[in-house]
Every structure is written in C-alpha cells, then in structure tokens.
Amino acid sequence: MNKTHTISILVQHKPGVLQRVSGLFTRRDFNIDSITVGATNQKNMARITITTKGNEEVLEQILKQLNKLIETIKVRELNPETTIRRELSLIKVKAPDEQTKSQIIQYVNIFRGNIVDITHKTIIVEITGTPQKIKALEKLLEPFGIKEISKTGTTAMLKGEN
C-alpha cells in the first residue's frame, strides 16, 4: 500500500550529494513530493528532508541505498506521530475590490497567516503550517481565484528529546 513517508538524511554538505540522493529515487521510480535542503548546526553538514509516497518494500530499499552513500551520515524515516512537519506557502489571490480584500484578510487571520503584499487587484498571503492547514486555506481562497502558489518543501524535526 502506498503511503506518505518523510525521510530525514544528514549528509556531508558538498557538491553533488543532492543529485546522488535524488538519483536513488529516480532509479526506483519513486516520485519526490517535496524536498528541502539546508545547512545544520553541525559544521559541514546538511539535512535533506524528502516527502514521498510508496510501498514499504521500495522505501526499505531506498533507505538501505541512502545509507550506502559515502556522504551520508544518518538516514531515518520520520514517524508522523513523533514529528513536527511544516511548510511555507505564498499564495497570490485575486482581490479586485475592498469587500473581497476584507474577506481574504479575515480568512488569513483565522489561519494565523500574514498578508505580505496588496495591490489594486491581488493579495499575496504567507502561511506556515502543516500541509493539511495550508491545503485548508487554499480551499477557502479558491473561490476568489488563486493566480499563483509557491511552496517550500516539508521541513521536519522529531519531537522531544530525540
């Protein structure tokens, strides 16, 4: 059965590592739904967070192959119940009049988002949260006319002392 998996990979922070990691997914016909990469508090290391859907057998093979990469320090699948997951989304919405702008702002406030740009015809909304929270706001904004969406990939961290 295909389900969503979040994989955290601690790697040496050097050129070519991301290409080798993504290549493993390509060779196994696994689509990457989101990917984020960034430096960590550990010198010369980066964390790659990948969200993908697939069955357990293929995922297990990918985890094993990731561990074999020379630049890999640590690989783990993050359990949704013990993980904080966040994304950031910028959403440009049609807002041709003051009444529409007011309604959009109300929705954004309910979701604790921010208005980062307003013009005569559009509003750009910034929202950070779980993928579900972001999807919920997108659904509310759809009737106004979404012109454009730009999202980061998922970033994740284990809860507590882990």
XYZ file of C-alpha atoms in Angstrom:
162
model
C 0.000 0.000 0.000
C 1.308 3.451 -0.901
C 1.514 5.922 1.961
C 3.333 9.183 2.616
C 6.835 8.884 4.036
C 9.057 11.649 5.398
C 12.756 10.821 5.248
C 15.462 12.808 7.038
C 19.001 12.455 5.689
C 22.031 14.021 7.376
C 24.807 14.357 4.788
C 28.167 15.975 4.196
C 27.490 19.455 2.826
C 29.278 19.326 -0.529
C 28.527 19.475 -4.260
C 26.810 16.522 -5.937
C 25.268 14.966 -2.827
C 21.721 16.128 -3.610
C 21.990 14.758 -7.152
C 23.103 11.337 -5.859
C 20.271 11.254 -3.317
C 17.594 12.239 -5.847
C 19.060 9.749 -8.338
C 18.283 6.888 -5.964
C 14.616 7.856 -6.045
C 14.613 8.163 -9.833
C 16.168 4.731 -10.345
C 13.468 3.138 -8.190
C 10.641 5.072 -9.868
C 9.773 6.844 -6.605
C 8.454 10.381 -7.036
C 9.712 13.059 -4.646
C 6.688 15.083 -3.485
C 8.799 17.661 -1.656
C 12.452 18.168 -0.870
C 14.235 20.684 1.329
C 17.943 21.036 1.942
C 19.774 23.244 4.385
C 22.880 23.585 6.487
C 22.645 22.314 10.063
C 24.196 23.448 13.336
C 26.898 20.821 12.704
C 29.824 22.136 10.652
C 29.979 20.956 7.014
C 26.707 19.006 7.279
C 23.315 19.488 5.658
C 19.919 17.956 6.251
C 17.827 16.766 3.331
C 14.144 16.212 4.093
C 12.190 14.301 1.458
C 8.468 13.568 1.350
C 7.385 10.739 -0.945
C 4.608 8.192 -1.390
C 5.235 4.497 -1.899
C 5.127 0.984 -0.538
C 7.221 -0.260 2.376
C 9.406 -2.620 0.314
C 10.686 0.036 -2.056
C 11.096 2.515 0.809
C 13.212 -0.004 2.717
C 15.462 -0.441 -0.335
C 15.851 3.322 -0.727
C 16.773 3.727 2.952
C 19.414 0.998 2.597
C 20.816 2.583 -0.566
C 20.894 6.041 1.048
C 22.898 4.593 3.944
C 25.459 3.247 1.451
C 26.258 6.686 0.019
C 29.686 7.806 1.234
C 28.416 11.298 2.102
C 25.510 10.013 4.210
C 25.886 10.410 7.966
C 22.407 9.314 9.116
C 19.120 8.300 7.468
C 15.766 7.789 9.118
C 12.104 7.712 8.274
C 10.225 10.136 10.497
C 7.103 8.792 12.192
C 4.194 11.256 11.734
C 3.119 10.883 15.375
C 6.528 11.888 16.743
C 7.456 14.510 14.156
C 6.763 18.205 13.698
C 6.250 18.921 9.958
C 5.974 22.407 8.488
C 5.756 24.048 5.076
C 5.594 27.651 3.953
C 3.335 28.781 1.138
C 2.928 32.075 -0.707
C -0.491 32.377 -2.351
C -1.398 35.174 -4.777
C -5.169 35.697 -4.791
C -7.380 37.900 -6.975
C -8.804 40.735 -4.884
C -10.451 43.270 -7.217
C -12.412 45.178 -4.557
C -12.354 46.141 -0.875
C -15.037 43.624 0.139
C -13.022 40.754 -1.365
C -9.819 42.017 0.260
C -11.568 42.199 3.631
C -12.904 38.641 3.356
C -9.495 37.262 2.323
C -7.826 39.063 5.243
C -10.371 37.527 7.653
C -9.550 34.018 6.402
C -5.822 34.697 6.618
C -6.186 35.931 10.212
C -8.135 32.806 11.207
C -5.248 30.685 9.877
C -2.662 32.951 11.543
C -1.136 33.800 8.195
C 0.297 37.106 7.002
C -0.506 39.490 4.198
C 2.844 40.266 2.558
C 1.653 42.290 -0.454
C -1.523 44.101 -1.508
C -2.167 45.749 -4.878
C -5.315 47.061 -6.517
C -6.063 43.611 -7.933
C -4.256 40.999 -5.793
C -3.183 39.963 -2.305
C -0.200 37.754 -1.520
C -0.695 35.574 1.540
C 2.073 33.883 3.512
C 1.146 30.859 5.609
C 3.267 28.435 7.578
C 1.945 25.182 8.978
C 1.203 21.573 8.336
C 0.431 20.532 4.770
C -3.199 19.995 5.875
C -3.500 23.539 7.257
C -2.106 25.025 4.055
C -4.460 22.930 1.888
C -7.424 24.067 4.008
C -6.603 27.749 3.444
C -6.063 27.121 -0.274
C -9.566 25.600 -0.498
C -11.081 28.674 1.182
C -9.224 31.010 -1.177
C -10.026 29.081 -4.391
C -13.418 30.785 -4.989
C -11.655 34.192 -5.123
C -9.297 32.943 -7.833
C -5.801 31.806 -6.973
C -3.361 33.269 -9.503
C -0.201 31.599 -8.255
C 1.163 29.395 -5.451
C 4.784 28.932 -4.417
C 5.612 26.418 -1.672
C 8.657 25.268 0.175
C 9.091 21.584 0.709
C 8.359 19.972 4.035
C 10.826 20.540 6.823
C 10.607 18.221 9.810
C 12.066 17.505 13.236
C 11.470 14.813 15.840
C 9.555 15.959 18.916
C 11.037 15.916 22.394
C 14.490 14.699 23.368
C 15.107 12.549 20.271
